[in-house]
């Protein structure tokens, strides 16, 4: 795939799009809000260069499979030959799913790996070419081969994986993040950190290159998100956040067993309670760390020392670990993301249904959630209690 990165790269959108097709479906949100001027600009540049443009601005936060189906029908009826996704992960994931769904036979939900213990998904094998234009430094959908979609009727949220989902081209222009509200910027930072933190804490232990890479992504976010919140016009800090988000989940940081168990819980918070994705991870990460650190103390010690920069002199391993978790929680508090389930109007009576939802979608046939070490339903409940 082709990546164009840097401030001002949007100017190349028409040139790059014409290499891929002539009839473009542009996919973005139902509620464009601050993105409307950008969408008008992109449409204008494409049309000025002779392309036919078919806007599909119907995507909701956490895109629904029914919206993907409407998008597929829209593209088929207009005989498009290119799909352009503009926005955050929801818009880009919907664009990928629509592009893959155009030539897919059968129910589009069959593309989704919605049961980890009994995989019956039939992933797509072909897709229209896609061009991605991210406006949020978070999901990294602009440089990976999966998409996350939801099914409101089943109250489920899960993945489509396929090599055909790799975008052909992505234009990653940090200037497009300048209008992001503070909360979205902060939640995006939490999402980026989670993509590498989960693998760092729950994946392969003997993998120094990836661990140093993961630490670098986390430090980059921690060092720069405050600069952006203090000065939204800081394009250098925004560029660092954007590239960290892209690199954090394009596969470079993954040692081969990239389990993301906190995401599996977060997806249920989203599908059942409409918790914003990054917010769900911000709530869960400190609770997960507080409950799980004794199972892999060496890695949590390393996190405290190398990422949260805790001084280790004169302290026990556990003291360093707990100080690292406290510093991380304080960082999340400083950027003003939610830190408790109560803030999202989730009650103690909701916890069992959340656990059941995680088990239903993400647990394996062995009755455990895959990570290192595996996690039980009882573990998930304890984490939720700590997050409450």
Short mmCIF file of C-alpha atoms in Angstrom, two decimals:
data_model
loop_
_atom_site.label_atom_id
_atom_site.label_comp_id
_atom_site.label_asym_id
_atom_site.label_seq_id
_atom_site.Cartn_x
_atom_site.Cartn_y
_atom_site.Cartn_z
CA UNK A 1 0.00 0.00 0.00
CA UNK A 2 0.98 3.65 -0.49
CA UNK A 3 1.23 6.13 2.39
CA UNK A 4 1.38 9.91 2.01
CA UNK A 5 2.18 11.42 5.40
CA UNK A 6 2.60 15.03 6.41
CA UNK A 7 0.89 18.38 6.81
CA UNK A 8 -0.74 19.49 3.57
CA UNK A 9 -0.75 16.08 1.87
CA UNK A 10 -4.50 16.29 1.33
CA UNK A 11 -3.72 18.38 -1.74
CA UNK A 12 -2.84 15.12 -3.50
CA UNK A 13 -6.21 13.45 -2.99
CA UNK A 14 -7.45 13.78 -6.58
CA UNK A 15 -4.16 12.65 -8.10
CA UNK A 16 -4.06 9.58 -5.88
CA UNK A 17 -7.76 8.78 -6.27
CA UNK A 18 -7.57 8.85 -10.07
CA UNK A 19 -4.91 6.15 -9.95
CA UNK A 20 -7.50 3.85 -8.34
CA UNK A 21 -10.81 4.67 -10.02
CA UNK A 22 -13.05 7.22 -11.69
CA UNK A 23 -16.36 6.83 -9.83
CA UNK A 24 -15.75 7.33 -6.11
CA UNK A 25 -18.09 6.69 -3.23
CA UNK A 26 -16.96 8.97 -0.39
CA UNK A 27 -17.93 7.48 2.98
CA UNK A 28 -18.23 9.55 6.15
CA UNK A 29 -20.53 10.34 9.05
CA UNK A 30 -24.26 10.94 9.20
CA UNK A 31 -23.55 13.90 11.48
CA UNK A 32 -20.64 15.68 9.83
CA UNK A 33 -20.49 18.65 12.22
CA UNK A 34 -16.96 20.13 12.02
CA UNK A 35 -16.04 17.82 9.12
CA UNK A 36 -18.47 19.45 6.68
CA UNK A 37 -15.95 21.98 5.28
CA UNK A 38 -13.43 19.17 4.77
CA UNK A 39 -15.95 17.01 2.93
CA UNK A 40 -16.90 19.92 0.67
CA UNK A 41 -13.21 20.48 -0.05
CA UNK A 42 -12.53 16.82 -0.89
CA UNK A 43 -15.59 16.56 -3.11
CA UNK A 44 -14.58 19.74 -4.89
CA UNK A 45 -11.02 18.58 -5.54
CA UNK A 46 -12.18 15.23 -6.88
CA UNK A 47 -14.80 16.73 -9.19
CA UNK A 48 -12.42 19.43 -10.40
CA UNK A 49 -10.09 16.66 -11.56
CA UNK A 50 -12.86 14.98 -13.54
CA UNK A 51 -13.99 12.30 -11.11
CA UNK A 52 -17.62 11.39 -10.46
CA UNK A 53 -18.37 11.57 -6.74
CA UNK A 54 -21.14 9.78 -4.83
CA UNK A 55 -21.32 10.86 -1.17
CA UNK A 56 -22.48 8.26 1.35
CA UNK A 57 -22.62 10.23 4.57
CA UNK A 58 -24.57 7.72 6.63
CA UNK A 59 -22.07 6.20 9.07
CA UNK A 60 -22.73 6.27 12.81
CA UNK A 61 -20.23 5.89 15.64
CA UNK A 62 -19.43 2.15 15.73
CA UNK A 63 -20.77 1.42 12.24
CA UNK A 64 -23.74 -0.90 12.01
CA UNK A 65 -23.89 -3.82 9.60
CA UNK A 66 -27.22 -2.47 8.35
CA UNK A 67 -25.46 0.77 7.39
CA UNK A 68 -22.78 -1.24 5.58
CA UNK A 69 -25.55 -3.04 3.67
CA UNK A 70 -27.07 0.30 2.60
CA UNK A 71 -23.64 1.45 1.52
CA UNK A 72 -23.13 -1.67 -0.58
CA UNK A 73 -26.48 -1.17 -2.30
CA UNK A 74 -25.66 2.50 -2.89
CA UNK A 75 -22.30 1.65 -4.48
CA UNK A 76 -23.77 -1.09 -6.64
CA UNK A 77 -26.55 1.16 -7.92
CA UNK A 78 -24.05 3.88 -8.81
CA UNK A 79 -21.47 1.48 -10.27
CA UNK A 80 -18.65 2.96 -8.23
CA UNK A 81 -15.13 1.58 -8.66
CA UNK A 82 -13.42 3.25 -5.69
CA UNK A 83 -14.36 3.80 -2.05
CA UNK A 84 -12.86 6.67 -0.06
CA UNK A 85 -13.18 6.69 3.73
CA UNK A 86 -12.88 10.05 5.52
CA UNK A 87 -13.00 10.35 9.29
CA UNK A 88 -12.06 8.27 12.29
CA UNK A 89 -12.13 4.51 12.65
CA UNK A 90 -15.88 4.21 12.22
CA UNK A 91 -15.89 5.94 8.83
CA UNK A 92 -12.81 4.10 7.57
CA UNK A 93 -13.98 0.70 8.83
CA UNK A 94 -17.38 1.23 7.22
CA UNK A 95 -15.66 2.18 3.96
CA UNK A 96 -13.58 -1.01 4.06
CA UNK A 97 -16.60 -3.18 4.81
CA UNK A 98 -18.63 -1.56 2.03
CA UNK A 99 -15.82 -1.99 -0.49
CA UNK A 100 -15.47 -5.65 0.46
CA UNK A 101 -19.22 -6.22 0.54
CA UNK A 102 -19.85 -5.16 -3.05
CA UNK A 103 -18.71 -8.51 -4.47
CA UNK A 104 -19.62 -10.58 -1.38
CA UNK A 105 -22.25 -13.28 -1.72
CA UNK A 106 -24.69 -13.88 1.11
CA UNK A 107 -25.38 -12.12 4.40
CA UNK A 108 -22.75 -9.46 5.03
CA UNK A 109 -22.69 -10.31 8.76
CA UNK A 110 -21.10 -13.62 7.74
CA UNK A 111 -17.92 -11.63 7.03
CA UNK A 112 -17.62 -10.91 10.75
CA UNK A 113 -15.74 -13.11 13.22
CA UNK A 114 -18.48 -12.75 15.80
CA UNK A 115 -17.79 -15.96 17.74
CA UNK A 116 -14.22 -16.72 18.79
CA UNK A 117 -15.08 -20.24 20.01
CA UNK A 118 -16.83 -21.38 16.82
CA UNK A 119 -15.46 -19.50 13.86
CA UNK A 120 -17.97 -19.69 11.03
CA UNK A 121 -17.12 -16.40 9.42
CA UNK A 122 -16.42 -16.37 5.71
CA UNK A 123 -14.08 -13.40 5.22
CA UNK A 124 -14.18 -11.46 1.96
CA UNK A 125 -11.56 -12.31 -0.63
CA UNK A 126 -11.96 -9.34 -2.96
CA UNK A 127 -12.64 -5.65 -2.50
CA UNK A 128 -12.93 -2.47 -4.48
CA UNK A 129 -9.80 -0.34 -4.03
CA UNK A 130 -9.98 1.97 -1.05
CA UNK A 131 -8.34 5.27 -0.19
CA UNK A 132 -8.33 6.33 3.47
CA UNK A 133 -8.14 9.86 4.87
CA UNK A 134 -8.02 9.71 8.68
CA UNK A 135 -9.12 12.73 10.70
CA UNK A 136 -8.56 11.13 14.11
CA UNK A 137 -5.23 9.78 15.44
CA UNK A 138 -6.51 6.57 16.99
CA UNK A 139 -7.63 3.43 15.22
CA UNK A 140 -4.92 3.01 12.59
CA UNK A 141 -7.49 1.71 10.14
CA UNK A 142 -5.65 3.58 7.42
CA UNK A 143 -2.85 0.99 7.45
CA UNK A 144 -4.25 -2.38 8.50
CA UNK A 145 -6.37 -5.20 7.13
CA UNK A 146 -9.37 -5.29 9.42
CA UNK A 147 -12.56 -3.45 10.17
CA UNK A 148 -14.82 -3.42 13.21
CA UNK A 149 -18.58 -3.42 12.75
CA UNK A 150 -21.57 -3.73 15.07
CA UNK A 151 -24.91 -5.47 15.01
CA UNK A 152 -27.46 -3.61 17.13
CA UNK A 153 -29.99 -6.44 16.94
CA UNK A 154 -27.50 -8.94 18.39
CA UNK A 155 -25.83 -6.31 20.61
CA UNK A 156 -22.46 -7.45 19.25
CA UNK A 157 -19.36 -5.76 17.92
CA UNK A 158 -16.52 -7.66 16.26
CA UNK A 159 -14.01 -7.84 13.41
CA UNK A 160 -13.63 -8.53 9.73
CA UNK A 161 -10.10 -9.73 8.87
CA UNK A 162 -8.83 -10.17 5.33
CA UNK A 163 -5.80 -9.19 3.25
CA UNK A 164 -8.18 -7.59 0.75
CA UNK A 165 -9.07 -4.93 3.36
CA UNK A 166 -5.68 -3.25 3.17
CA UNK A 167 -6.21 0.22 1.71
CA UNK A 168 -4.46 0.85 -1.58
CA UNK A 169 -3.54 4.38 -0.50
CA UNK A 170 -3.82 6.45 2.65
CA UNK A 171 -3.34 10.18 2.98
CA UNK A 172 -2.36 10.90 6.58
CA UNK A 173 -2.43 14.66 7.01
CA UNK A 174 -2.19 15.86 10.64
CA UNK A 175 -3.73 19.20 9.64
CA UNK A 176 -7.04 17.34 9.36
CA UNK A 177 -7.03 16.76 13.13
CA UNK A 178 -6.86 20.47 14.00
CA UNK A 179 -10.61 20.79 14.56
CA UNK A 180 -10.96 17.79 16.85
CA UNK A 181 -12.68 18.56 20.17
CA UNK A 182 -10.55 17.97 23.28
CA UNK A 183 -12.47 14.89 24.45
CA UNK A 184 -12.09 13.16 21.11
CA UNK A 185 -8.38 13.98 21.08
CA UNK A 186 -7.97 12.53 24.56
CA UNK A 187 -10.01 9.40 23.85
CA UNK A 188 -8.02 8.88 20.66
CA UNK A 189 -4.81 8.99 22.71
CA UNK A 190 -6.19 6.35 25.07
CA UNK A 191 -7.13 4.17 22.10
CA UNK A 192 -3.64 4.42 20.59
CA UNK A 193 -2.00 3.51 23.89
CA UNK A 194 -4.34 0.58 24.38
CA UNK A 195 -3.46 -0.90 20.99
CA UNK A 196 0.12 -1.45 22.11
CA UNK A 197 -0.33 -1.67 25.89
CA UNK A 198 -2.57 -4.72 25.63
CA UNK A 199 -0.04 -6.62 23.53
CA UNK A 200 2.81 -5.37 25.73
CA UNK A 201 1.18 -6.67 28.92
CA UNK A 202 -0.66 -9.73 27.60
CA UNK A 203 1.33 -11.04 24.64
CA UNK A 204 4.71 -12.60 23.93
CA UNK A 205 7.19 -12.06 26.75
CA UNK A 206 10.50 -12.59 24.91
CA UNK A 207 10.16 -9.93 22.22
CA UNK A 208 12.45 -7.00 22.92
CA UNK A 209 12.20 -5.25 19.55
CA UNK A 210 8.41 -5.10 19.73
CA UNK A 211 8.45 -4.13 23.40
CA UNK A 212 10.76 -1.19 22.78
CA UNK A 213 8.60 -0.23 19.80
CA UNK A 214 5.48 -0.40 21.98
CA UNK A 215 7.13 1.68 24.67
CA UNK A 216 8.07 4.27 22.05
CA UNK A 217 4.48 4.53 20.81
CA UNK A 218 3.16 4.95 24.36
CA UNK A 219 5.77 7.57 25.29
CA UNK A 220 5.11 9.47 22.07
CA UNK A 221 1.41 9.72 22.94
CA UNK A 222 2.06 10.65 26.57
CA UNK A 223 4.60 13.31 25.56
CA UNK A 224 2.40 14.93 22.90
CA UNK A 225 -1.28 14.71 23.79
CA UNK A 226 -0.96 17.30 26.55
CA UNK A 227 0.75 19.67 24.10
CA UNK A 228 -2.18 19.34 21.72
CA UNK A 229 -4.77 19.84 24.46
CA UNK A 230 -2.92 22.95 25.65
CA UNK A 231 -2.32 24.27 22.13
CA UNK A 232 -4.67 22.75 19.51
CA UNK A 233 -2.68 24.43 16.72
CA UNK A 234 0.53 22.52 17.56
CA UNK A 235 0.85 20.70 14.23
CA UNK A 236 4.13 19.03 15.20
CA UNK A 237 2.59 17.38 18.27
CA UNK A 238 -0.46 16.40 16.21
CA UNK A 239 1.80 14.78 13.61
CA UNK A 240 3.51 12.72 16.32
CA UNK A 241 0.11 11.55 17.61
CA UNK A 242 -1.05 10.70 14.09
CA UNK A 243 2.00 8.63 13.21
CA UNK A 244 1.98 6.88 16.60
CA UNK A 245 -1.63 5.86 16.01
CA UNK A 246 -0.85 4.50 12.55
CA UNK A 247 2.25 2.59 13.64
CA UNK A 248 0.65 1.27 16.83
CA UNK A 249 -1.74 -1.06 15.04
CA UNK A 250 -0.37 -1.66 11.55
CA UNK A 251 1.35 -4.86 12.68
CA UNK A 252 4.84 -3.48 13.31
CA UNK A 253 4.36 -3.54 17.09
CA UNK A 254 2.86 -7.04 17.19
CA UNK A 255 5.10 -10.04 17.95
CA UNK A 256 2.69 -12.58 16.47
CA UNK A 257 0.27 -13.18 19.32
CA UNK A 258 -1.42 -9.81 19.35
CA UNK A 259 -4.16 -10.52 21.86
CA UNK A 260 -6.18 -7.45 22.84
CA UNK A 261 -8.36 -8.67 25.72
CA UNK A 262 -9.23 -5.21 27.03
CA UNK A 263 -10.65 -4.35 23.61
CA UNK A 264 -12.90 -7.40 23.82
CA UNK A 265 -14.44 -6.05 27.03
CA UNK A 266 -14.55 -2.52 25.64
CA UNK A 267 -16.49 -3.69 22.59
CA UNK A 268 -19.26 -4.97 24.86
CA UNK A 269 -19.39 -1.64 26.71
CA UNK A 270 -19.88 -0.04 23.32
CA UNK A 271 -22.39 -2.52 21.89
CA UNK A 272 -24.53 -2.68 25.04
CA UNK A 273 -24.13 0.80 26.52
CA UNK A 274 -22.87 3.00 23.66
CA UNK A 275 -19.70 3.94 25.52
CA UNK A 276 -17.32 5.77 23.18
CA UNK A 277 -14.60 3.33 22.13
CA UNK A 278 -11.58 5.23 23.44
CA UNK A 279 -13.44 6.07 26.64
CA UNK A 280 -14.18 2.38 27.26
CA UNK A 281 -10.46 1.60 27.05
CA UNK A 282 -9.52 4.50 29.32
CA UNK A 283 -11.91 3.14 31.93
CA UNK A 284 -10.71 -0.45 31.65
CA UNK A 285 -6.92 -0.13 31.32
CA UNK A 286 -6.08 0.97 34.90
CA UNK A 287 -8.54 -1.54 36.39
CA UNK A 288 -7.09 -4.34 34.26
CA UNK A 289 -3.56 -3.43 35.34
CA UNK A 290 -4.48 -3.21 39.00
CA UNK A 291 -6.04 -6.69 38.92
CA UNK A 292 -3.57 -8.47 36.60
CA UNK A 293 -0.13 -7.12 37.55
CA UNK A 294 0.77 -10.00 39.87
CA UNK A 295 0.52 -12.48 36.98
CA UNK A 296 3.33 -10.85 34.99
CA UNK A 297 5.15 -8.58 37.44
CA UNK A 298 8.34 -8.28 35.37
CA UNK A 299 6.45 -6.73 32.44
CA UNK A 300 4.50 -4.35 34.68
CA UNK A 301 7.78 -3.35 36.35
CA UNK A 302 9.21 -2.63 32.90
CA UNK A 303 6.14 -0.53 32.03
CA UNK A 304 6.50 1.52 35.20
CA UNK A 305 10.22 2.09 34.62
CA UNK A 306 10.37 2.62 30.85
CA UNK A 307 6.98 4.12 30.02
CA UNK A 308 5.85 5.94 33.17
CA UNK A 309 9.47 6.75 34.09
CA UNK A 310 9.17 5.69 37.71
CA UNK A 311 12.42 5.79 39.68
CA UNK A 312 13.24 2.30 40.92
CA UNK A 313 15.94 3.21 43.41
CA UNK A 314 15.27 1.95 46.93
CA UNK A 315 11.87 0.46 46.03
CA UNK A 316 10.53 -3.06 45.84
CA UNK A 317 9.29 -4.43 42.53
CA UNK A 318 5.68 -4.16 43.70
CA UNK A 319 6.13 -0.57 44.87
CA UNK A 320 7.47 0.38 41.43
CA UNK A 321 4.60 -1.43 39.68
CA UNK A 322 1.91 0.21 41.79
CA UNK A 323 3.49 3.63 41.34
CA UNK A 324 3.53 3.06 37.58
CA UNK A 325 -0.16 2.18 37.53
CA UNK A 326 -0.94 5.23 39.69
CA UNK A 327 1.04 7.49 37.31
CA UNK A 328 -0.80 6.06 34.34
CA UNK A 329 -4.18 6.64 35.97
CA UNK A 330 -3.11 10.20 36.79
CA UNK A 331 -2.11 10.76 33.16
CA UNK A 332 -5.56 9.64 32.01
CA UNK A 333 -7.16 11.88 34.60
CA UNK A 334 -5.06 14.84 33.44
CA UNK A 335 -6.30 14.48 29.84
CA UNK A 336 -9.85 14.27 31.19
CA UNK A 337 -11.07 10.95 29.84
CA UNK A 338 -13.68 8.95 31.80
CA UNK A 339 -12.16 6.67 34.43
CA UNK A 340 -15.16 4.81 35.88
CA UNK A 341 -18.14 2.87 34.58
CA UNK A 342 -20.37 5.05 36.76
CA UNK A 343 -19.47 8.04 34.61
CA UNK A 344 -21.05 6.19 31.67
CA UNK A 345 -24.25 5.47 33.65
CA UNK A 346 -23.44 1.77 34.00
CA UNK A 347 -24.71 0.21 37.22
CA UNK A 348 -23.55 -2.78 39.25
CA UNK A 349 -26.62 -4.64 37.98
CA UNK A 350 -25.24 -4.32 34.43
CA UNK A 351 -21.93 -6.06 35.14
CA UNK A 352 -23.05 -9.66 34.75
CA UNK A 353 -24.60 -8.99 31.35
CA UNK A 354 -21.36 -7.32 30.25
CA UNK A 355 -19.36 -10.39 31.32
CA UNK A 356 -21.82 -12.65 29.50
CA UNK A 357 -21.42 -10.52 26.37
CA UNK A 358 -17.64 -10.85 26.46
CA UNK A 359 -17.92 -14.62 26.92
CA UNK A 360 -20.42 -14.93 24.08
CA UNK A 361 -18.34 -13.11 21.49
CA UNK A 362 -14.71 -13.40 22.55
CA UNK A 363 -14.13 -16.49 24.71
CA UNK A 364 -12.66 -19.62 23.16
CA UNK A 365 -13.98 -23.17 23.32
CA UNK A 366 -11.79 -23.72 26.40
CA UNK A 367 -13.94 -21.23 28.31
CA UNK A 368 -11.17 -18.63 28.50
CA UNK A 369 -10.29 -15.33 26.87
CA UNK A 370 -7.05 -15.65 24.91
CA UNK A 371 -4.09 -13.70 26.20
CA UNK A 372 -0.93 -14.49 28.16
CA UNK A 373 -1.99 -15.86 30.60
CA UNK A 374 -5.60 -16.68 29.61
CA UNK A 375 -8.42 -14.90 31.43
CA UNK A 376 -11.60 -16.35 32.94
CA UNK A 377 -15.10 -14.89 33.24
CA UNK A 378 -14.42 -14.41 36.95
CA UNK A 379 -11.37 -12.32 36.08
CA UNK A 380 -13.46 -10.11 33.79
CA UNK A 381 -15.98 -9.54 36.58
CA UNK A 382 -13.25 -8.50 39.01
CA UNK A 383 -11.82 -6.05 36.49
CA UNK A 384 -15.26 -4.52 35.97
CA UNK A 385 -15.74 -4.16 39.71
CA UNK A 386 -12.44 -2.30 39.97
CA UNK A 387 -13.51 -0.09 37.04
CA UNK A 388 -16.83 0.70 38.67
#
